[in-house]
Short mmCIF file of C-alpha atoms and ligand atoms in Angstrom, two decimals:
data_model
loop_
_atom_site.label_atom_id
_atom_site.label_comp_id
_atom_site.label_asym_id
_atom_site.label_seq_id
_atom_site.Cartn_x
_atom_site.Cartn_y
_atom_site.Cartn_z
CA UNK A 21 88.64 79.08 114.21
CA UNK A 22 85.65 80.08 112.06
CA UNK A 23 84.96 83.83 111.95
CA UNK A 24 82.23 85.00 114.35
CA UNK A 25 81.02 88.60 114.31
CA UNK A 26 79.65 88.67 117.88
CA UNK A 27 78.81 86.51 120.88
CA UNK A 28 77.37 86.72 124.43
CA UNK A 29 79.97 86.39 127.18
CA UNK A 30 79.44 86.70 130.97
CA UNK A 31 76.57 89.18 130.79
CA UNK A 32 78.22 91.23 128.06
CA UNK A 33 77.94 91.47 124.30
CA UNK A 34 81.32 90.84 122.67
CA UNK A 35 81.86 91.85 119.06
CA UNK A 36 84.64 92.26 116.52
CA UNK A 37 85.20 95.93 115.73
CA UNK A 38 84.94 95.61 111.95
CA UNK A 39 86.40 99.09 111.46
CA UNK A 40 89.78 97.78 112.62
CA UNK A 41 89.90 94.83 110.20
CA UNK A 42 91.93 93.55 108.47
CA UNK A 43 94.82 95.30 110.24
CA UNK A 44 93.79 94.45 113.78
CA UNK A 45 91.45 91.93 115.42
CA UNK A 46 89.91 94.18 118.09
CA UNK A 47 87.24 92.70 120.36
CA UNK A 48 84.88 95.06 122.23
CA UNK A 49 82.90 93.83 125.26
CA UNK A 50 80.02 95.89 126.60
CA UNK A 51 77.18 95.87 129.13
CA UNK A 52 75.58 99.01 127.61
CA UNK A 53 72.81 99.29 125.02
CA UNK A 54 74.12 102.75 124.06
CA UNK A 55 77.49 101.24 123.11
CA UNK A 56 75.70 98.67 120.95
CA UNK A 57 73.69 101.46 119.26
CA UNK A 58 76.84 103.43 118.58
CA UNK A 59 78.64 100.32 117.24
CA UNK A 60 75.80 99.74 114.77
CA UNK A 61 75.71 103.41 113.71
CA UNK A 62 79.48 103.59 113.11
CA UNK A 63 79.65 100.18 111.35
CA UNK A 64 81.85 98.62 114.03
CA UNK A 65 79.10 96.00 113.80
CA UNK A 66 77.55 95.76 110.35
CA UNK A 67 75.75 93.62 107.77
CA UNK A 68 71.98 93.16 107.97
CA UNK A 69 71.71 89.84 109.88
CA UNK A 70 74.54 90.77 112.28
CA UNK A 71 72.98 94.10 113.21
CA UNK A 72 69.69 92.26 113.78
CA UNK A 73 71.38 90.01 116.33
CA UNK A 74 73.28 92.96 117.83
CA UNK A 75 69.96 94.82 118.17
CA UNK A 76 68.48 91.79 119.95
CA UNK A 77 71.34 91.65 122.47
CA UNK A 78 71.25 95.45 122.79
CA UNK A 79 67.66 95.05 124.05
CA UNK A 80 68.85 92.47 126.60
CA UNK A 81 71.48 94.91 127.88
CA UNK A 82 68.92 97.74 128.06
CA UNK A 83 66.57 95.59 130.13
CA UNK A 84 69.39 94.69 132.52
CA UNK A 85 70.61 98.31 132.82
CA UNK A 86 67.08 99.31 133.82
CA UNK A 87 67.33 102.92 132.59
CA UNK A 88 65.01 102.58 129.58
CA UNK A 89 61.68 100.90 129.07
CA UNK A 90 61.26 98.38 126.26
CA UNK A 91 59.82 100.94 123.81
CA UNK A 92 62.54 103.53 124.45
CA UNK A 93 65.24 100.88 124.11
CA UNK A 94 63.72 99.73 120.82
CA UNK A 95 63.71 103.36 119.64
CA UNK A 96 67.35 103.87 120.64
CA UNK A 97 68.56 100.76 118.79
CA UNK A 98 66.16 101.13 115.87
CA UNK A 99 67.22 104.72 115.15
CA UNK A 100 70.75 103.65 114.23
CA UNK A 101 70.31 102.47 110.64
CA UNK A 102 67.05 102.47 108.66
CA UNK A 103 67.54 100.06 105.75
CA UNK A 104 68.26 96.57 107.10
CA UNK A 105 64.94 94.90 107.92
CA UNK A 106 66.75 92.36 110.13
CA UNK A 107 67.55 95.07 112.70
CA UNK A 108 63.87 95.67 113.36
CA UNK A 109 63.08 91.94 113.48
CA UNK A 110 65.85 91.33 116.05
CA UNK A 111 64.75 94.25 118.24
CA UNK A 112 61.04 93.34 118.04
CA UNK A 113 61.74 89.71 118.92
CA UNK A 114 63.34 90.67 122.25
CA UNK A 115 60.88 93.51 122.88
CA UNK A 116 58.02 90.98 122.78
CA UNK A 117 59.78 88.74 125.31
CA UNK A 118 60.59 91.71 127.58
CA UNK A 119 57.02 93.06 127.53
CA UNK A 120 55.44 89.68 128.12
CA UNK A 121 57.70 88.81 131.07
CA UNK A 122 59.71 86.15 129.23
CA UNK A 123 63.50 85.97 129.43
CA UNK A 124 65.00 88.52 126.97
CA UNK A 125 68.34 86.69 126.88
CA UNK A 126 66.67 83.40 125.94
CA UNK A 127 64.83 85.26 123.15
CA UNK A 128 68.04 86.88 121.86
CA UNK A 129 69.91 83.56 121.95
CA UNK A 130 67.10 81.82 120.06
CA UNK A 131 67.05 84.64 117.49
CA UNK A 132 70.83 84.32 117.00
CA UNK A 133 70.54 80.54 116.61
CA UNK A 134 67.83 80.97 113.96
CA UNK A 135 69.94 83.44 111.95
CA UNK A 136 73.02 81.18 112.07
CA UNK A 137 71.01 78.10 111.15
CA UNK A 138 69.25 79.87 108.28
CA UNK A 139 72.59 81.05 106.87
CA UNK A 140 73.87 77.48 107.04
CA UNK A 141 70.77 76.36 105.11
CA UNK A 142 71.40 79.09 102.53
CA UNK A 143 74.87 77.59 102.06
CA UNK A 144 73.46 74.11 101.59
CA UNK A 145 70.70 75.29 99.24
CA UNK A 146 72.99 77.43 97.10
CA UNK A 147 76.11 75.27 96.88
CA UNK A 148 74.82 73.32 93.87
CA UNK A 149 74.85 76.57 91.86
CA UNK A 150 78.63 76.82 92.29
CA UNK A 151 79.93 73.40 91.25
CA UNK A 152 83.15 72.99 89.24
CA UNK A 153 85.45 76.01 89.10
CA UNK A 154 83.14 79.01 88.88
CA UNK A 155 84.38 82.59 88.84
CA UNK A 156 81.98 84.44 91.10
CA UNK A 157 81.70 88.18 91.66
CA UNK A 158 80.45 89.60 94.95
CA UNK A 159 79.85 93.12 96.22
CA UNK A 160 80.34 94.41 99.78
CA UNK A 161 80.69 91.84 102.57
CA UNK A 162 78.01 89.20 102.99
CA UNK A 163 80.14 86.72 104.89
CA UNK A 164 80.24 85.64 108.53
CA UNK A 165 81.05 89.18 109.67
CA UNK A 166 77.75 90.35 108.21
CA UNK A 167 75.66 87.45 109.51
CA UNK A 168 77.33 86.31 112.81
CA UNK A 169 78.47 83.02 111.18
CA UNK A 170 78.56 81.47 107.67
CA UNK A 171 77.38 84.43 105.61
CA UNK A 172 74.67 84.76 103.03
CA UNK A 173 76.41 85.39 99.69
CA UNK A 174 79.58 83.67 100.90
CA UNK A 175 77.81 80.66 102.46
CA UNK A 176 77.08 78.77 99.18
CA UNK A 177 80.65 79.47 98.01
CA UNK A 178 82.02 78.16 101.32
CA UNK A 179 79.88 75.03 101.25
CA UNK A 180 80.68 74.39 97.56
CA UNK A 181 84.42 74.69 98.32
CA UNK A 182 84.13 72.28 101.27
CA UNK A 183 82.43 69.80 98.92
CA UNK A 184 85.33 69.90 96.47
CA UNK A 185 84.41 72.75 94.09
CA UNK A 186 87.14 75.25 93.23
CA UNK A 187 85.44 78.64 93.28
CA UNK A 188 87.33 81.84 92.56
CA UNK A 189 85.93 85.14 93.82
CA UNK A 190 86.10 88.61 92.27
CA UNK A 191 85.83 90.93 95.28
CA UNK A 192 84.51 94.44 94.55
CA UNK A 193 86.40 96.79 96.84
CA UNK A 194 83.10 98.56 97.77
CA UNK A 195 83.76 102.25 98.18
CA UNK A 196 83.45 104.28 100.30
CA UNK A 197 84.04 102.05 103.34
CA UNK A 198 85.77 99.14 101.57
CA UNK A 199 83.78 96.26 103.05
CA UNK A 200 84.92 94.14 100.05
CA UNK A 201 88.66 94.76 100.10
CA UNK A 202 88.90 94.87 103.91
CA UNK A 203 86.37 92.29 105.08
CA UNK A 204 85.39 89.89 102.27
CA UNK A 205 89.05 89.52 101.31
CA UNK A 206 89.93 88.84 104.97
CA UNK A 207 87.23 86.18 105.28
CA UNK A 208 88.19 84.44 102.03
CA UNK A 209 91.77 84.39 103.20
CA UNK A 210 90.75 82.58 106.43
CA UNK A 211 88.90 80.01 104.26
CA UNK A 212 91.75 79.73 101.74
CA UNK A 213 89.36 80.46 98.87
CA UNK A 214 91.20 82.20 96.01
CA UNK A 215 90.12 85.75 95.19
CA UNK A 216 91.29 89.04 93.76
CA UNK A 217 90.10 92.50 94.71
CA UNK A 218 88.91 94.78 91.90
CA UNK A 219 87.96 98.45 91.85
CA UNK A 220 84.18 98.76 91.84
CA UNK A 221 84.34 100.18 88.32
CA UNK A 222 86.13 97.11 86.92
CA UNK A 223 83.24 94.63 87.12
CA UNK A 224 81.92 95.43 83.62
CA UNK A 225 85.38 94.96 82.15
CA UNK A 226 85.73 91.42 83.49
CA UNK A 227 82.12 90.51 82.67
CA UNK A 228 82.56 91.66 79.06
CA UNK A 229 85.58 89.35 78.72
CA UNK A 230 83.68 86.28 79.89
CA UNK A 231 85.57 86.14 83.18
CA UNK A 232 82.54 86.19 85.50
CA UNK A 233 80.28 83.10 85.65
CA UNK A 234 77.88 84.32 88.33
CA UNK A 235 77.21 87.24 90.67
CA UNK A 236 76.04 86.68 94.24
CA UNK A 237 75.21 89.34 96.81
CA UNK A 238 73.40 89.65 100.13
CA UNK A 239 70.55 92.05 100.85
CA UNK A 240 69.43 94.49 103.52
CA UNK A 241 65.73 94.43 102.74
CA UNK A 242 63.68 92.52 100.18
CA UNK A 243 60.21 93.66 99.15
CA UNK A 244 57.29 91.31 98.41
CA UNK A 245 57.79 91.70 94.65
CA UNK A 246 61.51 90.79 94.88
CA UNK A 247 62.95 94.32 94.58
CA UNK A 248 65.79 94.51 97.09
CA UNK A 249 68.18 96.94 98.75
CA UNK A 250 71.86 96.12 99.14
CA UNK A 251 75.13 98.04 99.33
CA UNK A 252 75.25 100.93 96.87
CA UNK A 253 76.69 99.70 93.58
CA UNK A 254 74.72 96.46 93.61
CA UNK A 255 72.16 97.83 91.13
CA UNK A 256 74.73 98.56 88.45
CA UNK A 257 76.29 95.10 88.89
CA UNK A 258 72.85 93.57 88.34
CA UNK A 259 72.29 95.61 85.16
CA UNK A 260 75.73 94.63 83.87
CA UNK A 261 75.08 90.97 84.67
CA UNK A 262 71.83 91.07 82.67
CA UNK A 263 73.61 92.69 79.71
CA UNK A 264 76.17 89.86 79.74
CA UNK A 265 73.65 87.07 80.48
CA UNK A 266 75.36 86.22 83.76
CA UNK A 267 73.15 84.74 86.52
CA UNK A 268 72.60 87.15 89.41
CA UNK A 269 71.78 85.59 92.81
CA UNK A 270 70.65 87.22 96.05
CA UNK A 271 71.10 85.23 99.28
CA UNK A 272 69.22 86.17 102.45
CA UNK A 273 67.63 84.77 105.62
CA UNK A 274 63.90 85.30 106.21
CA UNK A 275 64.54 88.27 108.52
CA UNK A 276 65.71 90.30 105.49
CA UNK A 277 62.35 89.87 103.70
CA UNK A 278 59.92 92.66 104.57
CA UNK A 279 56.29 91.52 104.14
CA UNK A 280 55.15 95.15 104.63
CA UNK A 281 57.13 96.45 101.63
CA UNK A 282 55.14 95.90 98.44
CA UNK A 283 57.95 97.09 96.15
CA UNK A 284 61.41 98.61 96.42
CA UNK A 285 59.84 102.08 96.44
CA UNK A 286 58.93 101.61 100.12
CA UNK A 287 62.45 100.62 101.22
CA UNK A 288 64.13 103.43 103.21
CA UNK A 289 67.64 104.13 101.90
CA UNK A 290 70.16 105.35 104.45
CA UNK A 291 72.23 108.37 103.46
CA UNK A 292 75.47 108.61 105.45
CA UNK A 293 77.93 111.39 106.21
CA UNK A 294 79.55 112.92 103.12
CA UNK A 295 82.95 112.66 104.82
CA UNK A 296 82.99 108.92 104.03
CA UNK A 297 83.08 109.77 100.30
CA UNK A 298 85.34 112.82 100.58
CA UNK A 299 88.01 110.65 102.19
CA UNK A 300 89.74 107.45 101.10
CA UNK A 301 91.42 105.35 103.77
CA UNK A 302 91.00 108.25 106.20
CA UNK A 303 92.76 110.81 103.96
CA UNK A 304 90.90 113.71 102.37
CA UNK A 305 91.14 113.22 98.58
CA UNK A 306 88.98 116.07 97.27
CA UNK A 307 89.40 119.85 97.06
CA UNK A 308 88.55 121.58 100.33
CA UNK A 309 85.18 122.89 99.16
CA UNK A 310 83.91 119.66 97.51
CA UNK A 311 80.62 118.29 98.69
CA UNK A 312 79.49 114.67 98.32
CA UNK A 313 76.37 112.49 98.42
CA UNK A 314 76.59 109.16 100.18
CA UNK A 315 73.64 106.76 99.81
CA UNK A 316 74.70 103.61 101.65
CA UNK A 317 72.40 101.36 99.61
CA UNK A 318 70.59 101.18 96.29
CA UNK A 319 67.48 99.31 95.24
CA UNK A 320 67.69 96.72 92.45
CA UNK A 321 64.43 95.86 90.64
CA UNK A 322 63.46 92.21 90.85
CA UNK A 323 63.62 91.75 87.06
CA UNK A 324 67.43 91.64 87.32
CA UNK A 325 67.42 88.81 89.88
CA UNK A 326 67.86 85.27 88.56
CA UNK A 327 66.91 83.72 91.91
CA UNK A 328 66.89 84.25 95.67
CA UNK A 329 68.79 81.72 97.75
CA UNK A 330 66.75 81.38 100.94
CA UNK A 331 66.82 78.99 103.91
CA UNK A 332 63.83 77.31 102.21
CA UNK A 333 65.60 76.79 98.89
CA UNK A 334 66.29 78.64 95.65
CA UNK A 335 63.24 80.64 94.49
CA UNK A 336 62.40 82.94 91.59
CA UNK A 337 61.52 86.57 92.38
CA UNK A 338 57.89 86.00 91.42
CA UNK A 339 57.68 83.31 94.13
CA UNK A 340 58.73 85.64 96.98
CA UNK A 341 55.25 86.93 97.84
CA UNK A 342 53.79 83.41 98.04
CA UNK A 343 56.72 82.20 100.19
CA UNK A 344 56.11 85.08 102.62
CA UNK A 345 52.37 84.34 102.74
CA UNK A 346 53.11 80.68 103.52
CA UNK A 347 55.46 81.70 106.32
CA UNK A 348 52.93 84.17 107.76
CA UNK A 349 50.30 81.40 107.70
CA UNK A 350 52.56 79.19 109.79
CA UNK A 351 53.21 81.74 112.59
O1 LIG B 15 76.68 99.19 105.30
P1 LIG B 15 76.89 97.72 105.55
O2 LIG B 15 78.32 97.32 105.51
O3 LIG B 15 76.17 97.26 106.78
O4 LIG B 15 76.18 97.04 104.31
C1 LIG B 15 76.09 95.65 104.28
C2 LIG B 15 75.59 95.11 103.01
O5 LIG B 15 75.20 95.83 102.12
C3 LIG B 15 75.50 93.63 102.89
O6 LIG B 15 75.65 93.22 101.56
C4 LIG B 15 74.12 93.19 103.38
O7 LIG B 15 73.91 93.62 104.69
C5 LIG B 15 73.93 91.74 103.29
S1 LIG B 15 74.80 90.99 104.60
C6 LIG B 15 74.59 89.38 104.59
#
């Protein structure tokens, strides 16, 4: 069975509780928008495209519960996490249907289908970059768990492997919440794609020894000039890749591109609870009085990006603004 992060089932949103993985496959089913909001905030549901789809279904549940109006429901779901642009696209898509008397569930289903289809197209567009036996490094989790199905960064690797390539993946563990070692490793295992987990600090070591052929990551928000936010630690991987002349790819559906953000300076970066850093695997690892800072994302300047892998093909950072203008012209 391919991994699916969430689905609609008998009037409820069902989702994998990603906090329990890889130890336990725990499925939560809910009829409540508040439960969806809390799942997004606590990272039970996570990854930019997945939280966009969860936000869309959260709006459907809010409309059916009848306690909140469309604007209040959008505020509830939109206040959970600030960085992923997809969340706001998913919510706004269903809000429009709700306010204009259309069927919110039909709008949420169509939004989900678009995200899944775009991720599939990312896989098809990017697979040619991973022919042969490439050693590819990825950060965080940008697989099916983060995108409902397929993935963004993992989609081209998956498609390349299905076409006979033999990719190998370096999986950054991704402190503090270990999306790499818990989730990316779990997904690659399901797909039987070989990988090893490395401490986040080890990427430079393997790059300097010629053991990384390419880096590929997802994104939470991409500005018009190609600056982009992704899981904290992405920026330093991009700088290291440039130093070692390793191609650095960013894969994302259109919902991640923010036409309102001129540069990375206007991307809001979520700062999470310091407890996530003060603990490792649930255990306090610092002296009692230690404090911590915990930015969940960082912003990588577009000059470090070799290309974006989009549903419309592989494009250079300088082509992002024109691609967004073309898309705006079509809608
Ligand atoms: O805090 P998370 O786990 O939601 O962060 C997720 C990431 O940074 C992913 O790389 C990003 O959302 C791209 S997902 C296709």
